[in-house]
PDB file of C-alpha atoms in Angstrom:
ATOM      1  CA  MET A   7       0.232   0.005  -0.097  1.00  0.00           C
ATOM      2  CA  SER A   8       1.772   3.828  -0.643  1.00  0.00           C
ATOM      3  CA  GLU A   9       1.654   6.206   1.449  1.00  0.00           C
ATOM      4  CA  GLU A  10      -0.606   8.720   1.285  1.00  0.00           C
ATOM      5  CA  PHE A  11       1.002  12.031  -0.683  1.00  0.00           C
ATOM      6  CA  THR A  12      -0.105  14.762   1.951  1.00  0.00           C
ATOM      7  CA  ILE A  13       0.953  18.498   1.838  1.00  0.00           C
ATOM      8  CA  LYS A  14       3.813  17.966   3.714  1.00  0.00           C
ATOM      9  CA  ASN A  15       5.132  15.138   1.416  1.00  0.00           C
ATOM     10  CA  ARG A  16       4.727  17.103  -1.241  1.00  0.00           C
ATOM     11  CA  LYS A  17       6.262  19.844  -0.513  1.00  0.00           C
ATOM     12  CA  ARG A  18       9.360  17.812   0.449  1.00  0.00           C
ATOM     13  CA  GLU A  19       9.416  16.290  -3.110  1.00  0.00           C
ATOM     14  CA  PHE A  20       9.114  19.984  -4.243  1.00  0.00           C
ATOM     15  CA  ASP A  21      11.512  21.163  -2.393  1.00  0.00           C
ATOM     16  CA  LYS A  22      14.139  18.302  -3.622  1.00  0.00           C
ATOM     17  CA  ILE A  23      12.868  19.054  -7.808  1.00  0.00           C
ATOM     18  CA  PHE A  24      13.561  22.868  -7.275  1.00  0.00           C
ATOM     19  CA  LYS A  25      17.183  22.040  -5.744  1.00  0.00           C
ATOM     20  CA  GLU A  26      18.348  19.544  -8.271  1.00  0.00           C
ATOM     21  CA  ILE A  27      16.335  20.311 -11.317  1.00  0.00           C
ATOM     22  CA  ILE A  28      15.231  24.015 -11.262  1.00  0.00           C
ATOM     23  CA  VAL A  29      17.946  25.326 -10.063  1.00  0.00           C
ATOM     24  CA  PRO A  30      20.481  23.710 -12.007  1.00  0.00           C
ATOM     25  CA  PHE A  31      19.155  24.622 -14.998  1.00  0.00           C
ATOM     26  CA  PHE A  32      18.529  28.110 -14.448  1.00  0.00           C
ATOM     27  CA  LYS A  33      22.297  28.272 -13.501  1.00  0.00           C
ATOM     28  CA  THR A  34      22.939  27.770 -16.617  1.00  0.00           C
ATOM     29  CA  VAL A  35      21.236  30.642 -18.416  1.00  0.00           C
ATOM     30  CA  ASN A  36      22.182  33.097 -15.606  1.00  0.00           C
ATOM     31  CA  PHE A  37      19.405  33.053 -12.748  1.00  0.00           C
ATOM     32  CA  LYS A  38      20.310  32.758  -8.704  1.00  0.00           C
ATOM     33  CA  ARG A  39      18.007  31.970  -6.076  1.00  0.00           C
ATOM     34  CA  HIS A  40      17.030  35.049  -4.290  1.00  0.00           C
ATOM     35  CA  THR A  41      18.097  33.512  -1.044  1.00  0.00           C
ATOM     36  CA  LYS A  42      18.663  30.227   0.355  1.00  0.00           C
ATOM     37  CA  THR A  43      15.150  29.231   1.304  1.00  0.00           C
ATOM     38  CA  SER A  44      12.920  31.392  -0.752  1.00  0.00           C
ATOM     39  CA  LYS A  45      11.161  29.971  -4.155  1.00  0.00           C
ATOM     40  CA  ARG A  46      12.547  32.992  -6.224  1.00  0.00           C
ATOM     41  CA  LEU A  47      14.959  32.617  -9.393  1.00  0.00           C
ATOM     42  CA  PHE A  48      16.419  35.973 -10.206  1.00  0.00           C
ATOM     43  CA  LYS A  49      18.394  37.471 -13.023  1.00  0.00           C
ATOM     44  CA  ASN A  50      19.945  41.456 -13.292  1.00  0.00           C
ATOM     45  CA  LEU A  51      18.265  42.315 -17.025  1.00  0.00           C
ATOM     46  CA  GLY A  52      21.209  45.661 -16.551  1.00  0.00           C
ATOM     47  CA  HIS A  53      20.146  49.234 -16.272  1.00  0.00           C
ATOM     48  CA  GLU A  54      18.109  48.628 -13.120  1.00  0.00           C
ATOM     49  CA  LEU A  55      15.909  45.918 -14.483  1.00  0.00           C
ATOM     50  CA  SER A  56      15.877  42.506 -13.035  1.00  0.00           C
ATOM     51  CA  VAL A  57      13.149  39.698 -14.091  1.00  0.00           C
ATOM     52  CA  PHE A  58      12.407  36.659 -11.009  1.00  0.00           C
ATOM     53  CA  ILE A  59      10.712  33.704 -11.536  1.00  0.00           C
ATOM     54  CA  ILE A  60       8.617  33.178  -8.473  1.00  0.00           C
ATOM     55  CA  PHE A  61       7.396  29.634  -7.315  1.00  0.00           C
ATOM     56  CA  GLU A  62       4.068  30.038  -5.149  1.00  0.00           C
ATOM     57  CA  TYR A  63       2.046  26.761  -3.561  1.00  0.00           C
ATOM     58  CA  LYS A  64      -1.763  26.663  -4.422  1.00  0.00           C
ATOM     59  CA  THR A  65      -3.925  24.640  -2.162  1.00  0.00           C
ATOM     60  CA  PHE A  66      -7.007  23.812  -4.952  1.00  0.00           C
ATOM     61  CA  GLY A  67      -7.540  20.752  -5.691  1.00  0.00           C
ATOM     62  CA  TYR A  68      -4.871  18.569  -4.471  1.00  0.00           C
ATOM     63  CA  GLY A  69      -2.300  21.200  -4.632  1.00  0.00           C
ATOM     64  CA  PHE A  70      -0.209  22.826  -7.067  1.00  0.00           C
ATOM     65  CA  TYR A  71       2.997  25.059  -7.657  1.00  0.00           C
ATOM     66  CA  ASP A  72       2.826  28.087  -9.976  1.00  0.00           C
ATOM     67  CA  THR A  73       5.187  29.656 -11.348  1.00  0.00           C
ATOM     68  CA  THR A  74       5.015  33.768 -11.861  1.00  0.00           C
ATOM     69  CA  ILE A  75       7.457  35.952 -14.287  1.00  0.00           C
ATOM     70  CA  VAL A  76       7.897  39.616 -12.555  1.00  0.00           C
ATOM     71  CA  TYR A  77       9.869  42.363 -13.592  1.00  0.00           C
ATOM     72  CA  TYR A  78      11.060  44.630 -10.755  1.00  0.00           C
ATOM     73  CA  ASP A  79      12.812  47.986 -11.784  1.00  0.00           C
ATOM     74  CA  SER A  80      15.235  49.753  -8.945  1.00  0.00           C
ATOM     75  CA  ASP A  81      13.431  53.261  -9.497  1.00  0.00           C
ATOM     76  CA  ILE A  82      10.495  51.309  -8.837  1.00  0.00           C
ATOM     77  CA  GLY A  83      10.787  49.559  -6.449  1.00  0.00           C
ATOM     78  CA  ASP A  84      11.855  45.786  -4.808  1.00  0.00           C
ATOM     79  CA  VAL A  85      10.988  42.329  -4.355  1.00  0.00           C
ATOM     80  CA  TYR A  86      10.707  43.082  -0.575  1.00  0.00           C
ATOM     81  CA  ASN A  87       8.089  45.378  -0.788  1.00  0.00           C
ATOM     82  CA  ASP A  88       6.621  43.697  -4.106  1.00  0.00           C
ATOM     83  CA  GLN A  89       6.684  46.960  -5.894  1.00  0.00           C
ATOM     84  CA  TYR A  90       7.032  45.480  -9.107  1.00  0.00           C
ATOM     85  CA  LEU A  91       7.221  46.968 -12.752  1.00  0.00           C
ATOM     86  CA  VAL A  92       5.439  44.761 -14.631  1.00  0.00           C
ATOM     87  CA  MET A  93       4.323  40.829 -14.647  1.00  0.00           C
ATOM     88  CA  ALA A  94       4.154  39.094 -17.341  1.00  0.00           C
ATOM     89  CA  LYS A  95       1.340  37.591 -19.240  1.00  0.00           C
ATOM     90  CA  ILE A  96       2.569  34.471 -20.557  1.00  0.00           C
ATOM     91  CA  LYS A  97       1.323  31.296 -19.375  1.00  0.00           C
ATOM     92  CA  ILE A  98       3.102  28.751 -17.642  1.00  0.00           C
ATOM     93  CA  GLN A  99       2.052  24.901 -16.653  1.00  0.00           C
ATOM     94  CA  THR A 100       1.874  24.307 -13.438  1.00  0.00           C
ATOM     95  CA  ILE A 101       3.648  21.408 -11.471  1.00  0.00           C
ATOM     96  CA  GLU A 102       1.299  19.094 -10.023  1.00  0.00           C
ATOM     97  CA  GLY A 103       0.869  15.909  -8.986  1.00  0.00           C
ATOM     98  CA  CYS A 104      -0.937  13.423  -6.743  1.00  0.00           C
ATOM     99  CA  ASN A 105       1.815  11.076  -6.034  1.00  0.00           C
ATOM    100  CA  ALA A 106       6.287  12.263  -6.384  1.00  0.00           C
ATOM    101  CA  GLU A 107       6.080  10.543  -9.578  1.00  0.00           C
ATOM    102  CA  GLU A 108       3.414  12.581 -10.827  1.00  0.00           C
ATOM    103  CA  LEU A 109       5.164  15.318  -9.506  1.00  0.00           C
ATOM    104  CA  ASN A 110       8.260  14.962 -11.116  1.00  0.00           C
ATOM    105  CA  SER A 111       7.009  13.705 -14.286  1.00  0.00           C
ATOM    106  CA  SER A 112       4.737  17.196 -14.350  1.00  0.00           C
ATOM    107  CA  ALA A 113       8.247  19.026 -13.196  1.00  0.00           C
ATOM    108  CA  ASP A 114       9.619  17.454 -16.461  1.00  0.00           C
ATOM    109  CA  SER A 115       7.226  18.540 -18.381  1.00  0.00           C
ATOM    110  CA  TRP A 116       6.887  21.808 -16.718  1.00  0.00           C
ATOM    111  CA  LEU A 117      10.883  22.568 -17.602  1.00  0.00           C
ATOM    112  CA  LYS A 118      10.627  21.311 -21.210  1.00  0.00           C
ATOM    113  CA  HIS A 119       8.209  24.688 -21.436  1.00  0.00           C
ATOM    114  CA  VAL A 120      10.013  26.840 -19.386  1.00  0.00           C
ATOM    115  CA  LYS A 121      12.537  25.912 -21.863  1.00  0.00           C
ATOM    116  CA  SER A 122      10.829  26.391 -25.321  1.00  0.00           C
ATOM    117  CA  GLU A 123       8.592  28.917 -24.179  1.00  0.00           C
ATOM    118  CA  VAL A 124       9.486  31.083 -20.673  1.00  0.00           C
ATOM    119  CA  ILE A 125      13.256  31.049 -21.651  1.00  0.00           C
ATOM    120  CA  PRO A 126      12.647  33.041 -25.244  1.00  0.00           C
ATOM    121  CA  PHE A 127      10.323  35.504 -23.239  1.00  0.00           C
ATOM    122  CA  ILE A 128      12.652  36.347 -21.382  1.00  0.00           C
ATOM    123  CA  GLU A 129      15.503  36.881 -23.637  1.00  0.00           C
ATOM    124  CA  ASN A 130      13.340  38.881 -25.918  1.00  0.00           C
ATOM    125  CA  HIS A 131      11.980  41.115 -23.479  1.00  0.00           C
ATOM    126  CA  SER A 132      15.295  42.103 -21.709  1.00  0.00           C
ATOM    127  CA  THR A 133      15.187  45.505 -21.829  1.00  0.00           C
ATOM    128  CA  HIS A 134      13.125  48.584 -21.084  1.00  0.00           C
ATOM    129  CA  LYS A 135      11.894  49.077 -24.349  1.00  0.00           C
ATOM    130  CA  ALA A 136      11.399  45.873 -25.561  1.00  0.00           C
ATOM    131  CA  ILE A 137       8.582  45.779 -22.131  1.00  0.00           C
ATOM    132  CA  LEU A 138       6.908  48.803 -23.590  1.00  0.00           C
ATOM    133  CA  ALA A 139       6.394  48.050 -27.064  1.00  0.00           C
ATOM    134  CA  SER A 140       5.002  44.478 -25.926  1.00  0.00           C
ATOM    135  CA  ASN A 141       1.450  44.205 -24.794  1.00  0.00           C
ATOM    136  CA  GLU A 142       2.920  40.561 -23.378  1.00  0.00           C
ATOM    137  CA  PHE A 143       2.590  42.590 -20.075  1.00  0.00           C
ATOM    138  CA  TYR A 144       0.184  43.475 -16.632  1.00  0.00           C
ATOM    139  CA  ILE A 145       1.343  47.162 -15.727  1.00  0.00           C
ATOM    140  CA  SER A 146      -0.541  48.175 -11.775  1.00  0.00           C
ATOM    141  CA  LYS A 147      -3.687  50.138 -12.623  1.00  0.00           C
ATOM    142  CA  ALA A 148      -2.704  52.444  -9.677  1.00  0.00           C
ATOM    143  CA  ARG A 149       0.273  53.135 -10.965  1.00  0.00           C
ATOM    144  CA  GLU A 150      -0.182  53.000 -14.526  1.00  0.00           C
ATOM    145  CA  ASN A 151       1.546  56.743 -15.488  1.00  0.00           C
ATOM    146  CA  GLU A 152       4.133  56.194 -13.745  1.00  0.00           C
ATOM    147  CA  ILE A 153       5.244  53.318 -14.669  1.00  0.00           C
ATOM    148  CA  ILE A 154       4.735  53.876 -18.511  1.00  0.00           C
ATOM    149  CA  GLU A 155       7.454  56.601 -17.828  1.00  0.00           C
ATOM    150  CA  ILE A 156      10.011  55.150 -16.609  1.00  0.00           C
ATOM    151  CA  LEU A 157       9.713  52.711 -19.043  1.00  0.00           C
ATOM    152  CA  LYS A 158       9.599  55.882 -21.914  1.00  0.00           C
ATOM    153  CA  LYS A 159      12.577  57.362 -19.749  1.00  0.00           C
ATOM    154  CA  LYS A 160      15.272  54.177 -19.813  1.00  0.00           C
ATOM    155  CA  SER A 161      13.553  53.004 -23.264  1.00  0.00           C
ATOM    156  CA  MET A 162      15.809  56.029 -24.672  1.00  0.00           C
ATOM    157  CA  LYS A 163      18.530  54.402 -22.865  1.00  0.00           C
ATOM    158  CA  ASP A 164      18.564  50.348 -23.833  1.00  0.00           C
ATOM    159  CA  LYS A 165      20.603  49.809 -27.028  1.00  0.00           C
TER     160      LYS A 165
END
């Protein structure tokens, strides 16, 4: 009889996947772990622009790991106060499973998706100018004018 795949077991298995598969892959494309314990990876893109990939556990259904891409600019704010520049609208597969085998299989599928869709997306949107020219981002309505002005100003400096 197999052991129940509890939230604790799922977290333990995901931590292993994150440490042994996800982090090493992202190191190959110049991402770093934000802190030793966080589920956030980041890459400095230059000109005070950085991109974060944030993993979050959601409890809907059996539970799954959702991934979000968020860009920060030091003139707007940082990850510590959640003052992001823009959030990518790109659809990213979730990582989910009812047991360790399914969770690992889902992570493999997720990684293939990241390699073919997410990394190219980030590479194509690595400047203020590229972000400003794209409709693939959510901009906070409360700060929309301020953010667009920053993007315009910094777009002039981008190569």
